[in-house]
Coordinates of C-alpha atoms in Angstrom, one line a residue:
Chain A
X1 CA 122.3 122.9 106.3
X2 CA 125.1 121.3 104.4
X3 CA 124.3 118.3 102.2
X4 CA 127.5 116.9 101.7
X5 CA 130.8 117.2 103.7
X6 CA 134.3 116.4 102.4
X7 CA 136.3 115.6 105.5
X8 CA 140.2 115.6 105.3
X9 CA 140.3 113.4 102.1
X10 CA 143.6 112.3 101.1
X11 CA 144.1 110.1 98.1
X12 CA 147.4 108.5 96.9
X13 CA 148.3 106.8 93.4
X14 CA 151.3 105.0 94.3
X15 CA 153.8 107.7 95.3
X16 CA 151.8 110.5 93.8
X17 CA 149.5 112.4 96.0
X18 CA 146.6 113.4 94.1
X19 CA 144.4 115.0 96.9
X20 CA 145.9 116.1 100.3
X21 CA 143.7 116.5 103.3
X22 CA 140.9 118.1 101.6
X23 CA 137.9 119.5 103.5
X24 CA 135.0 121.5 102.6
X25 CA 131.3 121.3 102.7
X26 CA 128.6 121.8 100.1
X27 CA 125.2 123.7 101.3
X28 CA 121.9 122.2 100.1
X29 CA 120.4 123.8 96.8
X30 CA 123.5 125.5 95.6
X31 CA 125.7 125.2 92.7
X32 CA 129.1 124.4 94.0
X33 CA 132.0 125.0 91.8
X34 CA 135.3 122.9 91.6
X35 CA 138.0 124.6 89.7
X36 CA 141.8 124.3 89.3
X37 CA 144.4 123.8 86.7
X38 CA 144.8 120.4 84.6
X39 CA 145.8 117.6 87.2
X40 CA 144.6 119.4 90.4
X41 CA 142.7 116.6 91.4
X42 CA 139.0 117.6 90.6
X43 CA 138.0 114.4 88.6
X44 CA 139.6 112.4 91.3
X45 CA 137.6 114.1 94.1
X46 CA 134.4 113.5 92.0
X47 CA 135.4 109.9 91.7
X48 CA 135.6 109.5 95.4
X49 CA 132.4 111.5 96.2
X50 CA 130.4 109.2 93.6
X51 CA 132.0 105.9 94.8
X52 CA 134.2 105.1 91.8
X53 CA 137.4 105.6 93.8
X54 CA 138.2 104.8 97.4
X55 CA 140.0 107.5 99.1
X56 CA 143.3 106.8 101.1
X57 CA 141.9 108.4 104.1
X58 CA 139.3 110.8 105.0
X59 CA 135.6 110.7 105.2
X60 CA 132.5 111.8 103.1
X61 CA 129.4 112.6 104.9
X62 CA 126.0 112.9 103.0
X63 CA 123.3 114.4 105.4
X64 CA 125.2 113.6 108.4
X65 CA 125.8 110.0 107.6
X66 CA 129.1 108.4 106.2
X67 CA 129.1 107.2 102.7
X68 CA 132.8 106.7 102.4
X69 CA 133.6 103.6 100.5
X70 CA 130.0 103.0 99.2
X71 CA 129.5 101.6 95.8
X72 CA 128.4 103.9 93.0
X73 CA 125.0 102.1 92.6
X74 CA 124.5 102.3 96.3
X75 CA 125.2 106.2 96.3
X76 CA 122.9 106.7 93.3
X77 CA 120.1 105.3 95.4
X78 CA 121.2 107.5 98.1
X79 CA 120.7 110.6 95.8
X80 CA 124.1 111.1 94.1
X81 CA 124.4 111.0 90.5
X82 CA 126.9 112.3 87.8
X83 CA 128.1 112.7 84.6
X84 CA 131.4 111.9 83.0
X85 CA 134.0 114.2 81.8
X86 CA 134.5 112.2 78.4
X87 CA 130.5 111.8 78.2
X88 CA 129.3 108.3 78.6
X89 CA 125.7 108.2 77.2
X90 CA 124.4 104.9 76.0
X91 CA 125.0 105.0 72.4
X92 CA 123.5 101.7 71.7
X93 CA 119.8 103.2 72.9
X94 CA 117.6 106.1 72.0
X95 CA 117.7 109.4 73.8
X96 CA 114.6 108.3 75.5
X97 CA 115.9 104.9 76.6
X98 CA 118.7 106.7 78.2
X99 CA 116.6 108.5 80.4
X100 CA 114.5 105.3 81.0
X101 CA 117.8 103.9 82.3
X102 CA 118.1 106.9 84.6
X103 CA 114.6 106.1 86.1
X104 CA 115.9 102.6 87.0
X105 CA 116.4 102.9 90.8
X106 CA 112.9 104.7 91.0
X107 CA 111.1 101.6 89.7
X108 CA 111.1 97.9 90.3
X109 CA 110.8 94.5 88.4
X110 CA 113.4 91.9 88.0
X111 CA 113.9 89.2 85.5
X112 CA 110.8 87.1 86.3
X113 CA 108.4 89.8 86.4
X114 CA 109.8 91.0 83.0
X115 CA 109.8 87.7 81.5
X116 CA 106.3 87.0 82.5
X117 CA 105.0 90.5 81.6
X118 CA 102.9 90.9 84.5
X119 CA 100.3 93.5 84.9
X120 CA 102.4 95.3 87.3
X121 CA 105.4 95.3 85.3
X122 CA 103.6 96.7 82.3
X123 CA 102.2 99.6 84.5
X124 CA 105.8 100.2 85.8
X125 CA 107.1 100.5 82.2
X126 CA 104.1 102.8 81.4
X127 CA 105.3 105.2 84.3
X128 CA 108.7 105.0 83.5
X129 CA 108.0 106.0 80.0
X130 CA 105.8 108.9 81.0
X131 CA 108.2 110.3 83.5
X132 CA 111.1 109.8 81.1
X133 CA 109.2 111.7 78.3
X134 CA 108.7 114.6 80.8
X135 CA 112.2 114.8 81.9
X136 CA 113.4 114.8 78.2
X137 CA 110.7 117.6 77.2
X138 CA 111.9 119.6 80.3
X139 CA 115.5 119.8 78.7
X140 CA 113.9 120.5 75.3
X141 CA 115.1 117.2 73.9
X142 CA 111.6 115.7 73.1
X143 CA 112.1 116.0 69.2
X144 CA 115.2 113.8 69.8
X145 CA 113.4 111.0 72.1
X146 CA 113.4 108.2 69.3
X147 CA 116.9 109.0 67.7
X148 CA 119.8 106.8 68.6
X149 CA 121.5 108.8 71.4
X150 CA 124.8 108.8 69.7
X151 CA 123.3 110.5 66.5
X152 CA 122.4 113.6 68.7
X153 CA 124.9 116.9 68.3
X154 CA 127.6 116.8 70.7
X155 CA 126.1 119.6 72.9
X156 CA 122.8 117.8 73.1
X157 CA 124.4 114.6 74.1
X158 CA 125.7 116.5 77.1
X159 CA 122.2 117.7 78.1
X160 CA 121.2 114.1 77.5
X161 CA 123.6 112.9 79.8
X162 CA 122.4 115.6 82.6
X163 CA 118.7 114.5 81.8
X164 CA 119.6 110.8 82.4
X165 CA 121.5 111.7 85.8
X166 CA 118.2 113.9 86.7
X167 CA 116.1 111.1 86.2
X168 CA 117.6 109.1 89.2
X169 CA 116.0 112.1 91.2
X170 CA 119.3 113.0 92.7
X171 CA 119.9 115.3 95.7
X172 CA 123.4 116.0 94.4
X173 CA 124.1 115.9 90.8
X174 CA 128.0 115.8 90.0
X175 CA 128.8 117.5 86.5
X176 CA 132.3 116.7 85.3
X177 CA 133.3 119.5 82.6
X178 CA 129.8 119.7 80.9
X179 CA 130.7 122.6 78.8
X180 CA 133.9 121.1 77.4
X181 CA 133.6 121.4 73.4
X182 CA 130.5 123.2 73.6
X183 CA 129.9 126.4 71.6
X184 CA 128.7 129.8 72.8
X185 CA 125.1 129.1 72.3
X186 CA 125.3 125.6 73.8
X187 CA 127.1 126.8 76.7
X188 CA 124.5 129.6 77.4
X189 CA 121.8 126.9 77.3
X190 CA 123.7 124.6 79.5
X191 CA 124.1 127.5 82.0
X192 CA 120.3 128.2 81.9
X193 CA 119.7 124.4 82.4
X194 CA 121.9 124.2 85.4
X195 CA 120.3 127.2 87.0
X196 CA 116.9 125.6 86.5
X197 CA 118.2 122.5 88.1
X198 CA 118.9 124.4 91.2
X199 CA 115.5 126.1 91.2
X200 CA 114.3 122.5 91.6
X201 CA 116.2 121.8 94.7
X202 CA 119.1 119.8 93.0
X203 CA 122.5 120.5 94.7
X204 CA 125.2 120.6 92.0
X205 CA 129.0 120.3 92.2
X206 CA 130.3 121.7 88.9
X207 CA 133.7 120.8 87.8
X208 CA 134.5 123.3 84.9
X209 CA 137.3 124.9 83.0
X210 CA 135.3 127.4 81.3
X211 CA 135.3 130.5 83.5
X212 CA 132.3 132.3 81.8
X213 CA 130.1 129.3 82.9
X214 CA 131.8 129.0 86.4
X215 CA 131.5 132.5 87.4
X216 CA 127.9 133.2 85.9
X217 CA 126.4 130.1 87.8
X218 CA 128.3 128.9 90.9
X219 CA 127.3 130.2 94.2
X220 CA 130.3 129.1 95.7
X221 CA 133.9 127.8 94.7
X222 CA 136.8 125.8 95.7
X223 CA 140.1 125.8 94.0
X224 CA 142.4 123.3 93.9
X225 CA 145.9 123.2 92.9
X226 CA 148.1 120.1 93.2
X227 CA 145.6 118.2 95.2
X228 CA 145.3 121.1 97.8
X229 CA 142.6 123.4 98.4
X230 CA 144.1 126.9 97.7
X231 CA 141.1 129.0 98.1
X232 CA 137.3 128.8 98.8
X233 CA 134.6 131.6 98.4
X234 CA 131.9 133.3 96.1
X235 CA 133.3 133.6 92.5
X236 CA 134.0 137.4 93.2
X237 CA 136.2 136.6 96.4
X238 CA 138.1 133.8 94.4
X239 CA 138.8 135.9 91.5
X240 CA 140.6 138.4 93.6
X241 CA 142.8 135.7 95.3
X242 CA 146.4 136.4 94.4
X243 CA 147.3 132.6 94.9
X244 CA 144.2 131.5 92.7
X245 CA 145.5 133.8 89.9
X246 CA 149.2 132.9 90.0
X247 CA 148.2 129.1 89.9
X248 CA 146.1 129.7 86.9
X249 CA 148.2 132.2 84.9
X250 CA 151.5 132.4 86.5
X251 CA 151.1 136.2 86.6
X252 CA 148.8 138.7 88.0
X253 CA 147.2 139.9 85.0
X254 CA 143.8 138.9 85.5
X255 CA 141.5 135.8 85.4
X256 CA 140.2 135.0 82.1
X257 CA 141.2 131.3 81.6
Chain B
X1 CA 101.1 91.2 74.1
X2 CA 100.7 92.0 70.3
X3 CA 102.4 89.1 68.1
X4 CA 103.7 90.5 64.9
X5 CA 102.5 88.9 61.8
X6 CA 105.7 87.4 60.8
X7 CA 105.9 85.2 63.8
X8 CA 102.4 84.0 63.5
X9 CA 103.5 83.2 59.8
X10 CA 106.6 81.4 61.0
X11 CA 104.7 79.6 63.6
X12 CA 102.3 78.3 61.2
X13 CA 104.9 77.4 58.8
X14 CA 106.9 75.4 61.5
X15 CA 103.7 73.7 62.4
X16 CA 102.9 72.5 59.0
X17 CA 106.6 71.6 58.2
X18 CA 106.6 67.8 59.2
X19 CA 103.9 67.5 56.5
X20 CA 106.0 68.3 53.6
X21 CA 109.4 66.8 54.9
X22 CA 110.6 63.9 52.9
X23 CA 111.9 61.8 56.0
X24 CA 112.8 61.8 59.7
X25 CA 116.3 62.8 58.9
X26 CA 115.1 66.3 58.1
X27 CA 112.8 66.4 61.3
X28 CA 115.9 65.4 63.2
X29 CA 117.8 68.3 61.8
X30 CA 114.9 70.5 62.8
X31 CA 114.9 69.5 66.3
X32 CA 118.7 70.2 66.4
X33 CA 118.0 73.5 64.9
X34 CA 115.4 74.1 67.9
X35 CA 117.8 73.0 70.6
X36 CA 120.7 75.0 69.2
X37 CA 118.3 78.0 69.0
X38 CA 117.6 77.6 72.6
X39 CA 121.2 77.7 73.8
X40 CA 122.1 80.4 71.1
X41 CA 119.4 82.5 72.3
X42 CA 120.7 82.2 75.8
X43 CA 124.3 83.4 74.8
X44 CA 122.8 86.2 72.7
X45 CA 121.1 87.5 76.2
X46 CA 124.6 87.4 77.6
X47 CA 126.7 88.8 74.4
X48 CA 124.2 90.7 72.7
X49 CA 122.6 92.6 75.3
X50 CA 124.7 92.6 78.3
X51 CA 127.9 92.5 76.4
X52 CA 129.7 89.7 78.3
X53 CA 131.3 87.1 76.4
X54 CA 131.3 83.3 77.0
X55 CA 133.8 80.7 75.1
X56 CA 132.4 77.9 77.4
X57 CA 128.6 77.7 76.7
X58 CA 128.7 74.2 75.6
X59 CA 129.5 73.2 79.1
X60 CA 126.1 74.5 80.3
X61 CA 124.3 72.7 77.3
X62 CA 126.3 69.6 78.6
X63 CA 125.6 70.1 82.3
X64 CA 121.9 70.2 81.4
X65 CA 122.1 66.9 79.5
X66 CA 124.2 65.1 82.1
X67 CA 122.4 66.2 85.3
X68 CA 119.1 65.3 83.6
X69 CA 120.5 62.0 82.2
X70 CA 122.1 61.0 85.5
X71 CA 119.1 61.8 87.6
X72 CA 116.5 60.0 85.5
X73 CA 119.2 56.9 84.9
X74 CA 120.8 56.4 88.0
X75 CA 118.4 58.1 90.5
X76 CA 115.1 57.4 88.7
X77 CA 113.6 60.9 88.6
X78 CA 110.9 61.1 86.2
X79 CA 112.4 62.8 83.0
X80 CA 110.1 66.1 83.4
X81 CA 111.5 66.7 87.0
X82 CA 114.9 65.8 86.1
X83 CA 115.0 68.3 83.3
X84 CA 113.7 71.1 85.6
X85 CA 116.2 70.1 88.4
X86 CA 119.0 70.0 85.8
X87 CA 118.2 73.6 84.6
X88 CA 117.8 74.7 88.2
X89 CA 120.8 73.2 89.2
X90 CA 123.0 74.5 86.1
X91 CA 121.8 78.1 86.6
X92 CA 122.5 78.0 90.4
X93 CA 126.1 76.8 89.4
X94 CA 126.4 79.5 86.8
X95 CA 125.5 82.0 89.1
X96 CA 128.1 80.8 91.8
X97 CA 130.7 80.6 89.1
X98 CA 129.7 83.9 87.7
X99 CA 130.3 85.7 91.0
X100 CA 134.2 85.6 90.5
X101 CA 134.3 85.1 86.6
X102 CA 132.1 88.0 85.6
X103 CA 134.5 90.4 87.7
X104 CA 136.7 89.8 84.6
X105 CA 136.5 91.8 81.6
X106 CA 137.2 91.4 77.7
X107 CA 140.0 89.0 77.0
X108 CA 140.1 87.8 80.6
X109 CA 136.6 86.9 80.7
X110 CA 137.0 85.0 77.4
X111 CA 139.8 83.0 78.7
X112 CA 138.0 82.4 82.1
X113 CA 134.8 81.1 80.3
X114 CA 136.9 79.0 78.0
X115 CA 138.7 77.4 81.0
X116 CA 135.4 76.6 82.5
X117 CA 134.3 74.9 79.5
X118 CA 137.4 72.8 79.2
X119 CA 137.1 72.0 82.9
X120 CA 133.6 70.8 82.6
X121 CA 134.4 68.8 79.8
X122 CA 137.1 67.0 81.4
X123 CA 134.7 66.2 84.2
X124 CA 132.4 64.6 81.8
X125 CA 135.2 62.6 80.4
X126 CA 136.6 61.5 83.7
X127 CA 134.2 61.2 86.6
X128 CA 133.4 57.8 85.0
X129 CA 131.4 56.4 87.8
X130 CA 128.9 59.2 87.4
X131 CA 129.0 60.1 83.8
X132 CA 130.2 57.0 82.2
X133 CA 133.2 58.5 80.8
X134 CA 134.2 58.8 77.1
X135 CA 131.8 55.8 76.5
X136 CA 128.7 57.9 77.8
X137 CA 125.6 57.4 79.4
X138 CA 122.9 55.4 77.8
X139 CA 119.3 54.4 78.2
X140 CA 118.1 57.7 79.0
X141 CA 114.3 57.6 79.2
X142 CA 112.1 59.5 76.9
X143 CA 110.2 62.8 78.3
X144 CA 106.7 61.7 79.0
X145 CA 103.7 63.7 80.0
X146 CA 101.2 61.3 81.8
X147 CA 100.4 58.8 78.9
X148 CA 102.1 61.1 76.3
X149 CA 105.6 59.8 75.6
X150 CA 107.8 61.8 73.7
X151 CA 109.4 58.8 71.9
X152 CA 108.9 59.8 68.3
X153 CA 110.8 62.5 66.4
X154 CA 107.5 64.2 65.5
X155 CA 106.3 64.6 69.0
X156 CA 109.9 65.9 70.1
X157 CA 109.8 68.4 67.2
X158 CA 106.7 70.1 68.4
X159 CA 107.5 69.9 71.9
X160 CA 111.0 71.6 71.1
X161 CA 109.7 74.3 68.9
X162 CA 107.0 75.0 71.4
X163 CA 109.8 75.5 74.0
X164 CA 111.9 77.4 71.6
X165 CA 109.0 80.0 71.1
X166 CA 108.2 80.2 74.9
X167 CA 111.7 80.8 75.4
X168 CA 111.7 83.5 72.7
X169 CA 108.7 85.3 74.2
X170 CA 110.3 85.3 77.7
X171 CA 113.5 86.6 76.4
X172 CA 111.8 89.1 74.2
X173 CA 109.8 90.6 77.2
X174 CA 113.0 90.7 79.4
X175 CA 115.0 92.7 76.8
X176 CA 112.1 95.2 76.1
X177 CA 111.8 95.7 79.8
X178 CA 113.5 97.9 82.5
X179 CA 115.9 94.6 83.0
X180 CA 116.9 94.5 79.3
X181 CA 117.7 98.3 79.4
X182 CA 119.8 97.7 82.4
X183 CA 121.7 94.9 80.6
X184 CA 122.2 97.2 77.5
X185 CA 123.6 99.9 79.5
X186 CA 126.0 97.6 81.1
X187 CA 127.1 96.8 77.4
X188 CA 127.5 100.4 76.4
X189 CA 129.0 101.9 79.7
X190 CA 129.5 100.0 82.8
X191 CA 130.6 103.0 84.9
X192 CA 127.6 105.3 83.6
X193 CA 125.1 102.3 84.3
X194 CA 126.6 102.3 88.0
X195 CA 126.2 106.1 88.1
X196 CA 122.4 105.4 87.4
X197 CA 122.2 102.8 90.3
X198 CA 122.4 99.8 88.5
X199 CA 124.1 96.8 90.4
X200 CA 126.2 95.9 87.4
X201 CA 127.9 93.0 89.0
X202 CA 124.6 91.4 90.2
X203 CA 123.0 91.9 86.7
X204 CA 125.8 90.4 84.9
X205 CA 125.9 87.4 87.0
X206 CA 122.2 87.1 87.0
X207 CA 122.2 87.2 83.2
X208 CA 125.0 84.6 83.1
X209 CA 122.8 82.4 84.9
X210 CA 119.7 83.0 82.9
X211 CA 121.8 82.2 79.7
X212 CA 123.1 79.0 81.4
X213 CA 119.6 78.1 82.0
X214 CA 118.5 78.3 78.4
X215 CA 121.5 76.5 77.4
X216 CA 120.8 73.7 80.2
X217 CA 117.1 73.4 78.9
X218 CA 118.4 72.8 75.6
X219 CA 120.9 70.0 77.0
X220 CA 118.2 68.5 78.9
X221 CA 115.7 68.1 76.0
X222 CA 118.6 66.8 73.9
X223 CA 119.3 64.0 76.3
X224 CA 115.9 62.5 76.5
X225 CA 115.6 62.9 72.8
X226 CA 118.5 60.9 71.8
X227 CA 118.6 58.9 74.9
X228 CA 122.3 58.6 74.7
X229 CA 124.9 61.4 75.5
X230 CA 128.7 61.4 75.5
X231 CA 131.1 64.3 76.3
X232 CA 132.2 64.6 72.6
X233 CA 129.4 67.0 71.6
X234 CA 129.9 69.6 74.7
X235 CA 133.5 70.4 73.6
X236 CA 135.3 73.5 72.7
X237 CA 133.9 73.3 69.2
X238 CA 130.5 73.3 70.1
X239 CA 130.9 76.6 72.2
X240 CA 132.4 78.4 69.2
X241 CA 129.7 76.9 66.9
X242 CA 127.1 78.6 69.5
X243 CA 129.1 81.8 69.1
X244 CA 129.1 81.8 65.5
X245 CA 125.5 81.1 65.5
X246 CA 124.8 84.4 67.6
X247 CA 127.1 86.4 65.4
X248 CA 125.9 85.2 62.0
X249 CA 122.2 85.6 63.2
X250 CA 122.6 89.0 64.5
X251 CA 124.3 89.7 68.0
X252 CA 121.8 92.3 69.2
X253 CA 118.6 90.5 68.1
X254 CA 117.0 87.5 70.0
X255 CA 115.2 86.2 67.0
X256 CA 118.7 86.5 65.0
X257 CA 119.8 83.6 67.2
X258 CA 117.2 81.4 65.8
X259 CA 118.2 82.2 62.4
X260 CA 121.8 81.7 63.1
X261 CA 121.2 78.4 64.7
X262 CA 119.2 77.4 61.6
X263 CA 122.1 78.4 59.1
X264 CA 124.9 76.9 61.1
X265 CA 123.1 73.7 61.8
X266 CA 122.1 73.3 58.3
X267 CA 125.8 74.2 57.2
X268 CA 127.2 71.8 59.8
X269 CA 125.2 68.9 58.1
X270 CA 126.1 69.9 54.4
X271 CA 129.6 70.2 55.4
X272 CA 129.7 66.8 57.1
X273 CA 128.5 65.3 53.7
X274 CA 130.6 67.4 51.5
X275 CA 134.0 67.5 53.2
X276 CA 134.9 63.9 52.9
X277 CA 134.6 64.4 49.0
X278 CA 137.0 67.5 49.2
X279 CA 139.6 66.4 51.7
X280 CA 140.7 62.8 52.0
X281 CA 142.1 63.3 55.3
X282 CA 140.8 65.1 58.5
X283 CA 137.8 66.3 56.9
X284 CA 136.0 66.9 60.3
X285 CA 138.8 69.4 61.2
X286 CA 138.1 71.5 58.2
X287 CA 134.7 72.4 59.5
X288 CA 135.9 74.5 62.4
X289 CA 138.2 76.4 60.0
X290 CA 135.1 77.1 57.8
X291 CA 133.1 78.4 60.7
X292 CA 136.1 80.6 61.5
X293 CA 136.2 82.1 58.0
X294 CA 132.4 82.6 58.4
X295 CA 132.9 84.5 61.6
X296 CA 135.5 86.9 60.2
X297 CA 133.5 87.5 57.1
X298 CA 130.5 88.3 59.2
X299 CA 132.4 90.6 61.5
X300 CA 133.8 92.6 58.6
X301 CA 130.9 92.8 56.1
X302 CA 127.7 92.2 58.2
X303 CA 128.6 93.0 62.0
X304 CA 124.6 93.0 62.6
X305 CA 124.4 89.7 61.4
X306 CA 121.6 88.2 58.9
X307 CA 118.8 89.9 60.8
X308 CA 120.5 93.2 60.0
X309 CA 121.0 92.1 56.3
X310 CA 117.3 91.1 55.9
X311 CA 116.2 94.5 57.6
X312 CA 118.5 96.4 54.9
X313 CA 116.8 94.4 52.1
X314 CA 113.2 94.9 53.5
X315 CA 113.8 98.8 53.7
X316 CA 115.9 99.4 50.4
X317 CA 112.7 99.2 48.2
X318 CA 111.2 102.0 50.2
X319 CA 114.7 103.9 50.0
X320 CA 114.8 103.5 46.2
X321 CA 111.1 104.9 46.0
X322 CA 112.0 107.9 48.0
X323 CA 114.9 108.8 45.4

């Protein structure tokens, strides 16, 4: 069954058409790759799916229900979370607190409860901490729990951002270029983590330029160019596609961007 | 909740302080430090934790004072009730005003809150039938609890500082909770906070209302302590002083607001004595210049405020020993 359907999405920025009549659907429990040259509209599409941008026209359907135009925080509670291309960890908190913020929607307690430190709110706090420690440990970041998040090595900050997203208990996790700036070892670790999330049943949309990562982990790919879908299929199928090769390299030598 | 030793010591010190203070004048200053601490703590919740600026917080202090004063003078409310009503009304008003204002960010928010402060000040000045205009509102009754009337500085001193510690405890609990983390996440990255399911707009408005409530509580206590209020203390300069208190104390630390309030209130008093000796003309105007310079110096050399400075001094011996 398809978890997410993108239906005829078009997005104009003034006179520029960033996305044009784009449709595809994402199967549950798969890693879905979204690739294309710079400026193809990949991040724009992620922003529309996660509610940060409104599409000019078209619909986004999550499990049969339209979520078009919903606010990001609503979508998070419906099971869509994401990471950001430029990294948006909370640098003013520890690594553990970052993940604890991720747990926000799974727990309750507002100002009054917090101010009065009711027994209930203390129990909630204990649970939040426990769940967060577990998630951090599952990503192999337990040693960094009490460190300021911005003191983590870059590659680990990326993993922390994913851990924080996982803490929201998403059905669908959108990863925007998680491998950018990582070294080979870090990329391998990232690939393993993504595979592990898939095993947990989290569906993933991966925007990525690194073809090693994309080809090794994605179950299915959509290729965008100038806001249009130019190919869709398994990594093998897409790699052979003449139009894709042309869009990426301008020649037919191969596919090693 | 475990209370750290240092706070027990500070509370005990404050409880014994009136014994050694030479005159009521100093008790009065201590009361003002307490009132300013309350307002500065509120501003600290807004600025230090949620990362939203307000250049008009004196307006909420003034609203607390005026609403409570008017209710008790013109409508015969018992002072306790009028303070509670004033705090509630100010918080509600801040909530409603916050909905459009807090959509703005950065400079725009600063200018909008500045405008809010000016408008409220003008209302105090010009709605003469209600506020008494420039000549103010007098004969405000003292707070009273049954037979206990807070008609002496000593009693008000204990009351104000009890409220300060209560407000500090509540604020501390909030910032250490799920709510506090949500606020800090907004400070750091609003889009990431939204992606975590945090309704950032709603939280910003709520913390704005809470910080207005802190200021209004201080204002209400102020009105029933002095028994006379006029618009002058609630102008732009006081908003800036509150801001300086938060920054000097330590913007990311609630207890820093108390430290900042103490330092700035004392400096204010000293400057008031000193300035006329240094400048023959317009001495009052130089006070704000001095605070401006203080603000710049702190932003450059000690952006974490005095709390950070003290923390550094406390740790240094250990660092030295490790070498």
